[in-house]
Amino acid sequence: MINKSLKELGALLAAKQISSVELTREFLARIHRLNPSINAFITLDEEKSLAQARAADERIAKGEAGPFTGIPLAQKDIFAARGWRTTCGSRMLENFVAPYDAHIVTEFDRAGVVNLGRTNMDEFAMGSSNETSYYGKVRNPWDTERVPGGSSGGSAAAVAARMCPAATGTDTGGSIRQPASLCGLSGLKPTYGVCSRYGLVAFASSLDQAGPIAKSAEDLALMMNVMAGFDARDSTSLPREKEDYTRDLGKSLAGLRIGLPREYFAEGLDSGVAQVVQTAINEYRKLGAEIVEISLPNNKLSIPVYYVLAPAEASSNLARFDGVRYGYRAPEYTDLNDMYCKTRAQGFGAEVKRRIMIGTYVLSAGYYDAYYLKAQKIRRLIAQDFDQAFKQCDVIMGPTAPGTAFKFGEKTADPVQMYLEDLYTIAVNLAGLPGMSIPAGFSSGLPVGLQIIGNYFDEAKMLNVAHQFQLASDWHTRMPEGIRE
Amino acid sequence: MKWEVVIGLETHVQLQTQSKIFCGASTAFGSEPNTQADAVSLALPGVLPVLNREAVRCAIKFGLAIGADIAPRSVFARKNYFYPDLPKGYQISQYELPVVGKGCLTIRVPAANSEQPEDKVVNITRAHLEEDAGKSVHEDFHGMSGIDLNRAGTPLLEIVSEPDMRSAAEAVAYAKKLHELVQWIGICDGNMQEGSFRCDVNVSVRPEGSEKLGTRREIKNLNSFRFMQQAIEYETRWQIETLEDGGTIQQATVLFDPDSGETRAMRTKEEANDYRYFPDPDLLPLQITTDDIAHVKAAMPELPDAMKARFEQEYGLPAYDAATITASRAMADYFVAAAGALPKEFAKQAANWVMGSVAAKLNEESREIADCPVSPAQLAGLLKRIQDGTISGKIAKEVFDAMWVGEGDADAIIESKGLKQVSDAGEIEKIVDEVLAANAAMVTEYKAGKEKAFNSLVGQCMKVSKGKANPAQVNEILKKKLV
Amino acid sequence: MSLNLSDVKRIAHLARVEIDDADAETALRQLSGILGLIAEMQSINTDGITPMSHSQDITQRLRDDAVTETDQRALFQSVAPAVEGGLYLVPKVIE
């Protein structure tokens, strides 16, 4: 049951071959068994999960079910969900029970989805290894001495360990794609504005985008059918017709032009990863695709630009955590300012404080033009590189991350080393493009992800590009040792 | 040394919308604390702003009213600072690209060499949309303050003037004109007690003739014109005295204490502010098309200055009358309704009544013209009876007083009180005869050349007729009889 | 544009994050490293380039002026650190 696709689970539920309660219990049992060693979940609430499962079963019995009714999923602990503790991986929100629902949570509820629990993450989504969570590091099911990636590391580890069939994530600089890559999963960051950000605790508003992490591209497409769509409460949500993201699955790839940016295969890329990615691209050749070399000349600037813009937005977005209306308040203080300073010093972890300080600095008087404005200008150059590239190709491919899952502590001493993890993913967020990662093979026993970048709103096409590869390969069906039943 | 004071105003105008600027919570005043603080007003993690169309329309209206350019593209920015009444830790405002650009307002100020006031143009630098903050309640909660966020997110238009004013009187004239204008165009209720219209006044002084501006101090949150006058006068004196005593002025934010009549520097704003403005990534650029502007323009009321000119031209009102009547939308509306029911040549009379009896009575009872007990139609009905000679101007005052206390329309009152003017020659002759007989001494005086005696005789006739005799006829008949 | 210890403390204060001397030293080292990474931007000529704030070149959607929210004070204040009489309590605000 745990390896079944979402489509298969939906069919079993619809045919009443299994009930949602049974399915939910099965996954909860796995969570109980595996989570102590993986730490993928921050909060579980079996009563709530089972109540949702019972409601789903009733819906199915009444014949009012949709394709997702009764399917249990896990939610990244960044989406506000009424009645659920929503911590964002931070001490700041340790006791914050959200009094409202994120748009995406509402959409899953309407679809009849069962929430299995809240997945661990880097604090406020700031990190690439899940080591910044106040609730402890998440372990990679492929090697529990290694990181699962971040910031949606809990979601990725939960799916990889088959503690849930699929999960939600968010991606500001690679936070869906990189953990998907490191955990051998499929993950999609949609075009900016396709999924509502309402109720997604903001890290960097102009870059944040919600998306799914699952075992296969087909599952991602089904998840997108629920998650994507216009929301009037998000000014940056794009007013577009609902689309069926499965509509292109099954199309031939003959004639597809795949662009390989030479900058993605240059210095900094692990040779084992490079080899796996090249092999995957050869597979695409066999599927009828044509390979063209392209250039994204400003790609290397995406890291400096990102580490100006994202912290700047974050420094402002996180100002609301002041100990006044919700969240942590320091127990002792002398006056108002002291209350603010102690609350924030104690409530935020080191990486969050670091980014708040960088962001505060680059926006401060006298530095704005040299940092923030400059970064916004280069952001445009980076986006223009993609515009040029998509004149020559239909999709862009390359590695998702420069290497495979690394060991705990390997990159925590120097924040800059950690930031380089996002070398191939960040530009996509800066441009607002859709990007995904799919399992392409292994290097030294660890999963390697292939990144697929599409033009704006080309998610359906990209999902088929991934799907065709998955029809021709079985990397996405591999499962870590030690978590098998 | 002679000193010149230089004054500029920043005015926060609460826009008259049903809901807040970025969310669907109510803007009603005076509710229980925090009952209008929804998820967005409270800045719960993950919530997002969506701009209220009506707030934008209000800004466009104001821009049109001051002849300003409306920016086709303007940008919302975050102004970052920590304060308990600011839930997000930043205020959404506009910084580099405001919605309304340069415009101006004409005020009337006392002239140097003339009794008549003269016009002065005050330039407006910009006006931008932003959200209001909540309120701190300073009652003692065991040494703590209470925060009410009902007001947080109420739409504001911040109107920034150039430092064009040179006296407290000019500053107050500007503030009053602005106060009237925002009510005139229907974007603000003008309620200063409730904080709907608040002024921050920047005051500096410099030696007369100097081009260089002195260091300014900003008087925050003045919510009455009287306090504004007092605060500026005090602040000006204080700055001059400080400089004359050899001191220097430090840039500061000050508060006015109405009890002491003094200004004092605020304690909380002492540290240098660094607001770290940047474009709000949650909000895309605001686009205003020429079509949007045309729509608003079509629904705009006639503006006071245009109406003033029209009253002078169309009704032949003197400039002073036209200006007085168009000083408030409600008064202008009242006048138009009354004058419209009368022949044009009686407009001046209508103006006299509106500025005279109506204004005096309202003033006496501290009422607004909007709830004047005598409707414009009733006033027109009264004036018609003066015109057609049914009653004299004097009797009209009596009828007006009766209308004021709700005794009905002019005709009904004239009828029930028997106030109809006596124009019957025979009847008047009888009265005249009676008066002449009873006042032989006056007759003799008149005939001896004392013109004043004639007036006394007229007065007697009017008295005998209880004011109802047609004064012109009394005059005529009396003259005839005395020849 | 190198950073010094007093800059770090000024930034920390602007951001309302308490920082002691030892932490400020660490922060200085790490922030300087990050600024070194960022400095790469300065080599690029960006004359005449329009800053990009949003990935989509679209303008703001407006909402109708309607009250859609109802009073949920009790629920919202159930997660507050300190409330009394419907007000959020904070250390005394002095003006």
XYZ file of C-alpha atoms in Angstrom, chain B residues 389-390 420-432 465 468-474 477:
24
model
C -45.193 91.786 -0.851
C -47.162 89.417 1.345
C -50.173 89.181 6.010
C -49.022 92.624 4.991
C -51.727 95.310 4.797
C -51.561 96.859 1.331
C -55.105 98.108 1.159
C -54.838 101.881 0.665
C -58.040 102.611 2.589
C -56.957 100.630 5.568
C -53.507 102.216 5.625
C -55.039 105.682 5.306
C -57.133 104.950 8.348
C -54.017 104.032 10.316
C -52.168 107.115 9.101
C -50.344 98.001 12.282
C -48.095 94.472 8.898
C -48.606 97.701 6.973
C -46.777 97.887 3.682
C -43.957 100.322 4.591
C -43.732 101.780 1.079
C -47.432 102.586 1.065
C -47.252 104.054 4.567
C -49.675 108.152 2.093
